[in-house]
mmCIF file with all atom_site columns, C-alpha atoms in Angstrom:
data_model
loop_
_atom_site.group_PDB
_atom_site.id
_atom_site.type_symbol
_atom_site.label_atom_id
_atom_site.label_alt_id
_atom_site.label_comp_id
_atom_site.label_asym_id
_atom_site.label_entity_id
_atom_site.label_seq_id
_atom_site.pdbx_PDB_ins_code
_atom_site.Cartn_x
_atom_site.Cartn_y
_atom_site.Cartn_z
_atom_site.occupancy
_atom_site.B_iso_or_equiv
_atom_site.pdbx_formal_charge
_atom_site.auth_seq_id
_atom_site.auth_comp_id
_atom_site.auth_asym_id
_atom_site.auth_atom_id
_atom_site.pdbx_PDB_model_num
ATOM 1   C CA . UNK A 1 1   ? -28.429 -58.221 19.003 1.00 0.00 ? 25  UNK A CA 1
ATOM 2   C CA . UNK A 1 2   ? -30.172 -55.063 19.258 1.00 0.00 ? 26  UNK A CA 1
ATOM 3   C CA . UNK A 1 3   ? -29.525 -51.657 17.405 1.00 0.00 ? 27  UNK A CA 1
ATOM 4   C CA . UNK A 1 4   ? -30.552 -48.545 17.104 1.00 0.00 ? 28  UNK A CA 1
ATOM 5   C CA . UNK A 1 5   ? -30.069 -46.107 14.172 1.00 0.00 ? 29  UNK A CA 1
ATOM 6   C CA . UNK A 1 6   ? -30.346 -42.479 14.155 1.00 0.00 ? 30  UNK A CA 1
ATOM 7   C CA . UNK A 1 7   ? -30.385 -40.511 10.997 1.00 0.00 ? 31  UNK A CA 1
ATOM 8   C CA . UNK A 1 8   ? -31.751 -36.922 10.209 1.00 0.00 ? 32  UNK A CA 1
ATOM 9   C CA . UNK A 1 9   ? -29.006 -34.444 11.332 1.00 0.00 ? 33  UNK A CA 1
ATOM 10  C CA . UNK A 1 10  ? -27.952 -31.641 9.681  1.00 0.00 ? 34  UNK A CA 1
ATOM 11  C CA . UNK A 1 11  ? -27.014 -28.215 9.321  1.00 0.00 ? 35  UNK A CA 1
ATOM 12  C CA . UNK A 1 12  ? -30.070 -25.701 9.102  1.00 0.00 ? 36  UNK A CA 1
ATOM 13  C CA . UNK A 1 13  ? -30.524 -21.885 9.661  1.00 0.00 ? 37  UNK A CA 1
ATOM 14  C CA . UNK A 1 14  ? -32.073 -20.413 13.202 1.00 0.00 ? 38  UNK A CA 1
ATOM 15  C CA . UNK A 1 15  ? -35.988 -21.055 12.799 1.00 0.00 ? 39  UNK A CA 1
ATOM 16  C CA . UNK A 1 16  ? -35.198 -24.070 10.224 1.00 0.00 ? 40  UNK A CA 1
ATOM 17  C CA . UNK A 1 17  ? -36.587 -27.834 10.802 1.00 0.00 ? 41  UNK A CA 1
ATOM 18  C CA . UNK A 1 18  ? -35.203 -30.982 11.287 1.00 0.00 ? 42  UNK A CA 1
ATOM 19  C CA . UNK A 1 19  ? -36.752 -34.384 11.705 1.00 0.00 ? 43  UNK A CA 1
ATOM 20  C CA . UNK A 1 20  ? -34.390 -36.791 13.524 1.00 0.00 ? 44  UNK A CA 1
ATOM 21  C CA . UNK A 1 21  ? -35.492 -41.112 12.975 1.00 0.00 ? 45  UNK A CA 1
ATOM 22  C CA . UNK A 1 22  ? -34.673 -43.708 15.103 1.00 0.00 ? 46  UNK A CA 1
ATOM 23  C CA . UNK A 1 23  ? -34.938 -47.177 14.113 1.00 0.00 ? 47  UNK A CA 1
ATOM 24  C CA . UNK A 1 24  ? -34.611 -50.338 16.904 1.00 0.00 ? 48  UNK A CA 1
ATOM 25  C CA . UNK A 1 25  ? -34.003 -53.677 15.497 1.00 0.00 ? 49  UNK A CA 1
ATOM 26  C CA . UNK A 1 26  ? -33.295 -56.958 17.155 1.00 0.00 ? 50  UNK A CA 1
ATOM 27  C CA . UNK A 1 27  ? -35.267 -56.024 20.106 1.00 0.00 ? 51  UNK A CA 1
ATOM 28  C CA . UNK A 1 28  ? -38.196 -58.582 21.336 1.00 0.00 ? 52  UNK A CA 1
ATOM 29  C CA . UNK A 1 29  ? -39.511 -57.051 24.032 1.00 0.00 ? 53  UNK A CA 1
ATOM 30  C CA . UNK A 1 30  ? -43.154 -54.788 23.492 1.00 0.00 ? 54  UNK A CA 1
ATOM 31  C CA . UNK A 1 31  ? -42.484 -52.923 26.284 1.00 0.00 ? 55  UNK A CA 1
ATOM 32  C CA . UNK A 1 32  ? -40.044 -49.795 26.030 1.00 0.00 ? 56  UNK A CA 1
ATOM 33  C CA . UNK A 1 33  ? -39.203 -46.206 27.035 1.00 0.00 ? 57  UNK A CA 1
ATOM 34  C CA . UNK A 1 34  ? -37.423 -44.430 23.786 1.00 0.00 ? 58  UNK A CA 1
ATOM 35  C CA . UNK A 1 35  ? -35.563 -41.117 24.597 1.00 0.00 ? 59  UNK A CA 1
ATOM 36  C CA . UNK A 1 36  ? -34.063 -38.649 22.667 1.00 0.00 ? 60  UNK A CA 1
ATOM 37  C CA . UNK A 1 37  ? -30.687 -37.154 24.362 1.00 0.00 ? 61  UNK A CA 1
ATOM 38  C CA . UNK A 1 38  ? -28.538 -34.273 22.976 1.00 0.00 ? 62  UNK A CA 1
ATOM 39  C CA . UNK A 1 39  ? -24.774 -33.109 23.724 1.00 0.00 ? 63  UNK A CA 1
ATOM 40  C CA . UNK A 1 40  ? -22.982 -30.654 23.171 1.00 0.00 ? 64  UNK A CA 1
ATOM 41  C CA . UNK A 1 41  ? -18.982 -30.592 23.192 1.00 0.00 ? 65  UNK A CA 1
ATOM 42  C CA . UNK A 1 42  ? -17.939 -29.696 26.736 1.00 0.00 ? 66  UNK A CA 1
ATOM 43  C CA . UNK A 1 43  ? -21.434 -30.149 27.957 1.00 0.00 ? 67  UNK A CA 1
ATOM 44  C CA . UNK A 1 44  ? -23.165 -32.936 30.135 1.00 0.00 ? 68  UNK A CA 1
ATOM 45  C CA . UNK A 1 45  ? -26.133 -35.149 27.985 1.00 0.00 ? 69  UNK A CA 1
ATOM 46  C CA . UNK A 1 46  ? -29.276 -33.794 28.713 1.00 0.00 ? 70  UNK A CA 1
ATOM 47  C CA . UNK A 1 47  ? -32.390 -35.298 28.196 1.00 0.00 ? 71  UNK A CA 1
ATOM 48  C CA . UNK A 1 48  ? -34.794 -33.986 25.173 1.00 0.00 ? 72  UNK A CA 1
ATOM 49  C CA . UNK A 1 49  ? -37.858 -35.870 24.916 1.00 0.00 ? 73  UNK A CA 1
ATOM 50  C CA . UNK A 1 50  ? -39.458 -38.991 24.943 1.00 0.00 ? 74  UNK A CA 1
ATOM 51  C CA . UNK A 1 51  ? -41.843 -41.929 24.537 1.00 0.00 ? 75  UNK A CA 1
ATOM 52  C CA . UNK A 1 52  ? -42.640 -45.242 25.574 1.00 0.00 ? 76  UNK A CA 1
ATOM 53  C CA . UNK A 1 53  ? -44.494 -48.284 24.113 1.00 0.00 ? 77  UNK A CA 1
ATOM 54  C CA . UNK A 1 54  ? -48.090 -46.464 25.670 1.00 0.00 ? 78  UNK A CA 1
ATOM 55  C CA . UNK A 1 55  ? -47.238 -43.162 23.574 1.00 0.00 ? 79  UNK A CA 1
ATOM 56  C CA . UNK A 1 56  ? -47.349 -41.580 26.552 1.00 0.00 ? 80  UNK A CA 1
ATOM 57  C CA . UNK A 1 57  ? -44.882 -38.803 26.012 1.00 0.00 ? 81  UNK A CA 1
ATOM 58  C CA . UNK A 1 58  ? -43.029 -35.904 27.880 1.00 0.00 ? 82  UNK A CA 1
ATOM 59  C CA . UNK A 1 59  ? -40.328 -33.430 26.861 1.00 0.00 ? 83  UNK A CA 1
ATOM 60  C CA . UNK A 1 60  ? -37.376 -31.087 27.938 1.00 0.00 ? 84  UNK A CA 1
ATOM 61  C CA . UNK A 1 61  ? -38.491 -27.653 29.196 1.00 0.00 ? 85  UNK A CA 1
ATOM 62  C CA . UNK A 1 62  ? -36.617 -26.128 26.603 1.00 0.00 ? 86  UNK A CA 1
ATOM 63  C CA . UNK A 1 63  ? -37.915 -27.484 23.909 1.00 0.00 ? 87  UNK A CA 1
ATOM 64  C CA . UNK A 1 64  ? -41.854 -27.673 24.809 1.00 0.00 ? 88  UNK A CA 1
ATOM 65  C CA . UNK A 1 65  ? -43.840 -26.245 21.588 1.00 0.00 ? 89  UNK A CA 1
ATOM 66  C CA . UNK A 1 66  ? -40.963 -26.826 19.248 1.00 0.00 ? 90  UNK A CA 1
ATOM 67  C CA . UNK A 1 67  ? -40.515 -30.534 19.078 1.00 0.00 ? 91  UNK A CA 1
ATOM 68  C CA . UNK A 1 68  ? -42.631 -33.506 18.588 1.00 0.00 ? 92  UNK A CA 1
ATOM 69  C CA . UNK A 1 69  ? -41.831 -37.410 19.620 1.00 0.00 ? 93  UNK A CA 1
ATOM 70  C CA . UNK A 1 70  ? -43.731 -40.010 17.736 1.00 0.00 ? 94  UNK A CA 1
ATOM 71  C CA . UNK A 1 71  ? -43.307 -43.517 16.603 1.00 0.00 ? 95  UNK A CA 1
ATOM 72  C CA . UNK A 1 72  ? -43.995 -45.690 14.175 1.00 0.00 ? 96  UNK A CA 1
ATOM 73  C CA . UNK A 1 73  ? -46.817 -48.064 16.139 1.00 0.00 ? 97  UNK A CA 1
ATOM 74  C CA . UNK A 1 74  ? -45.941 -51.335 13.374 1.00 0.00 ? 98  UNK A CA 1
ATOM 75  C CA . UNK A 1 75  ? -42.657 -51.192 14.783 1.00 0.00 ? 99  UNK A CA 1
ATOM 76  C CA . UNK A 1 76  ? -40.148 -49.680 17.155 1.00 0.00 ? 100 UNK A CA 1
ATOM 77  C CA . UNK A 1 77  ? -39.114 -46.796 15.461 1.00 0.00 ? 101 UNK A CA 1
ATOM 78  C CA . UNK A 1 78  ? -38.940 -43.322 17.017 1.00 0.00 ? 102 UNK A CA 1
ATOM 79  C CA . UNK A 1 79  ? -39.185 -39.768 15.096 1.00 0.00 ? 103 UNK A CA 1
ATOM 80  C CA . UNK A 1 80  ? -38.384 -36.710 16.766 1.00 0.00 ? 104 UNK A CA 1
ATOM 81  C CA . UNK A 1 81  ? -39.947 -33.101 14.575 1.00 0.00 ? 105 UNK A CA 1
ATOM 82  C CA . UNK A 1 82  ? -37.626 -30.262 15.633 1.00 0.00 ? 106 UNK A CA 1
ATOM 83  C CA . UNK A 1 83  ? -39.110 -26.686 14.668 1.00 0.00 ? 107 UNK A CA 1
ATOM 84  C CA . UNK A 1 84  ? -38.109 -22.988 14.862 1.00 0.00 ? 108 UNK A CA 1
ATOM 85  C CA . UNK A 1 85  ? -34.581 -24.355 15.627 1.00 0.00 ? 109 UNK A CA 1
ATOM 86  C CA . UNK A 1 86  ? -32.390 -22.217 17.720 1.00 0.00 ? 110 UNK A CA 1
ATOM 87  C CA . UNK A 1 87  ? -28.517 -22.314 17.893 1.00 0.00 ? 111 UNK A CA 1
ATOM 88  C CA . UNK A 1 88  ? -28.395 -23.609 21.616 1.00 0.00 ? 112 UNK A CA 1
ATOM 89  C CA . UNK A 1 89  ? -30.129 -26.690 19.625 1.00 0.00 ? 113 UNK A CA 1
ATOM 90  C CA . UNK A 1 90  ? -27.306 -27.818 18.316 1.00 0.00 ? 114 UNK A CA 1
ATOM 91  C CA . UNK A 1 91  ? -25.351 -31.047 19.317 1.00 0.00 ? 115 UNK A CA 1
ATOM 92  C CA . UNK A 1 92  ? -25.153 -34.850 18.375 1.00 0.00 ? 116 UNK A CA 1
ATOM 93  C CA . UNK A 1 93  ? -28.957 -35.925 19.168 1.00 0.00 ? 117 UNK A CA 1
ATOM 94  C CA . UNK A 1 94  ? -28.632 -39.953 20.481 1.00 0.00 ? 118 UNK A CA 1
ATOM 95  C CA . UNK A 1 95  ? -31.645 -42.189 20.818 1.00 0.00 ? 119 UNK A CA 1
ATOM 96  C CA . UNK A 1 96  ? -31.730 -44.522 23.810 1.00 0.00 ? 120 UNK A CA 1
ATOM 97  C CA . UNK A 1 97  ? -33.882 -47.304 24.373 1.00 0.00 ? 121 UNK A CA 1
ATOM 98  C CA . UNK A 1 98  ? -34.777 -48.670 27.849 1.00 0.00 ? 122 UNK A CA 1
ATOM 99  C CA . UNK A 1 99  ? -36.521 -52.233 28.661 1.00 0.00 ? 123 UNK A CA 1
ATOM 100 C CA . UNK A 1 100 ? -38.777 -50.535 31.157 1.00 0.00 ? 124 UNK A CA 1
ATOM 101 C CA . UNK A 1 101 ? -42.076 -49.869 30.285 1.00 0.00 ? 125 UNK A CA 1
ATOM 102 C CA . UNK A 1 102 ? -42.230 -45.891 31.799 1.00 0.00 ? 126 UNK A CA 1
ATOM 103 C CA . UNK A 1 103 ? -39.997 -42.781 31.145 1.00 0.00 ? 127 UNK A CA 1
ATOM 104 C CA . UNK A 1 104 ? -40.639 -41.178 33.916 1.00 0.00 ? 128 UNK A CA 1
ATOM 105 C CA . UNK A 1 105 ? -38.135 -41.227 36.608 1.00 0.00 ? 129 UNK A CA 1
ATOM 106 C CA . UNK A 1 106 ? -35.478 -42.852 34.460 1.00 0.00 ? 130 UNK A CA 1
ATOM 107 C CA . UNK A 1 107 ? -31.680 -42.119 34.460 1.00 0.00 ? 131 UNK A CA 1
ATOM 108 C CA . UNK A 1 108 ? -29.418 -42.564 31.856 1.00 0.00 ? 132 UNK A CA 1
ATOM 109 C CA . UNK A 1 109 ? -28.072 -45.480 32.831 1.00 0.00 ? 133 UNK A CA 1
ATOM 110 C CA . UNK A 1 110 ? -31.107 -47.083 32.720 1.00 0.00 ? 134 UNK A CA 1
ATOM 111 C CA . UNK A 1 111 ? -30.718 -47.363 29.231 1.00 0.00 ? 135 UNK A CA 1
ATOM 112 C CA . UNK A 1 112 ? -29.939 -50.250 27.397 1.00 0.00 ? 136 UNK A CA 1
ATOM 113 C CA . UNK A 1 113 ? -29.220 -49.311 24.320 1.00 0.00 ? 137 UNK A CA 1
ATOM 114 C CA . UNK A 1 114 ? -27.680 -46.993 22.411 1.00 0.00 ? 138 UNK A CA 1
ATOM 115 C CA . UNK A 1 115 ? -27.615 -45.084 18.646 1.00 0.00 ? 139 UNK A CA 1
ATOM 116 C CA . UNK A 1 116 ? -24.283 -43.648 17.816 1.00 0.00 ? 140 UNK A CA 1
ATOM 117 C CA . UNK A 1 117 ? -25.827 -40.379 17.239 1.00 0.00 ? 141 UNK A CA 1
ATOM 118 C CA . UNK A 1 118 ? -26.805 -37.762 14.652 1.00 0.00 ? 142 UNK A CA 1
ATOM 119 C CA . UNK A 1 119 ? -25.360 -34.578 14.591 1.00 0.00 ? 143 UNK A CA 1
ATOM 120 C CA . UNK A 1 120 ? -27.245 -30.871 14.152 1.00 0.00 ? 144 UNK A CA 1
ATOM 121 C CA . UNK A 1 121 ? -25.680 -27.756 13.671 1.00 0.00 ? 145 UNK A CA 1
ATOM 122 C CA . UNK A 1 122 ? -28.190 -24.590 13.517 1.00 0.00 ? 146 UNK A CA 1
ATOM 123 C CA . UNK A 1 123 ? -26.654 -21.356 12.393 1.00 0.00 ? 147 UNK A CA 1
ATOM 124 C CA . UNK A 1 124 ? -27.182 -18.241 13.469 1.00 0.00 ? 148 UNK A CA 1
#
């Protein structure tokens, strides 16, 4: 059975950091696409950054030059750096992990599985 396990969120000040993990167990494959989604209440999930098994990465318009994807090469594990946080930043941040081997072009339910979600709150 796979899982994934987000940790990391919290409650910071505008311009604080954050640095979000995402662990995968139980899943076999070496090919993957890890992404990090956010949500806010009210609001649709939209798509924040990420990687695949290639560390080929790519990220949301909005946060370009604030936030880093990486992962942990010895095994699938995910880490999203979050700098000069704004308040629009906030939401539950979910990692999603997808069988296929590219990010690009993929919808969300092309996703296989799912974290439960980490929350972050940035204050004015």
């Amino acid at each position: 059975q796979v899982q994934v396990v987000e940790s990391g969120g919290d409650s910071v000040q505008t311009g604080g950091s954050l640095r979000l993990s995402c662990v995968v167990s139980g899943y076999m494959a070496t090919k993957f696409c890890m992404r990090w989604f956010r949500q806010t209440q009210g609001a649709r999930r939209e798509r924040v950054a990420d990687i695949d098994d290639r560390n080929r990465d790519a990220y949301a318009d909005s946060v370009k030059g604030r936030f880093t994807i990486s992962r942990d090469i010895a095994r699938i594990a995910g880490y999203l750096q979050m700098n000069n946080l704004q308040p629009e930043d906030s939401g539950t941040y979910t990692c999603a992990v997808s069988v296929y081997d590219t990010c690009t072009h993929l919808d969300q339910k092309e996703f296989h599985f799912w974290g439960q979600g980490t929350l972050v709150t940035v204050s004015p």
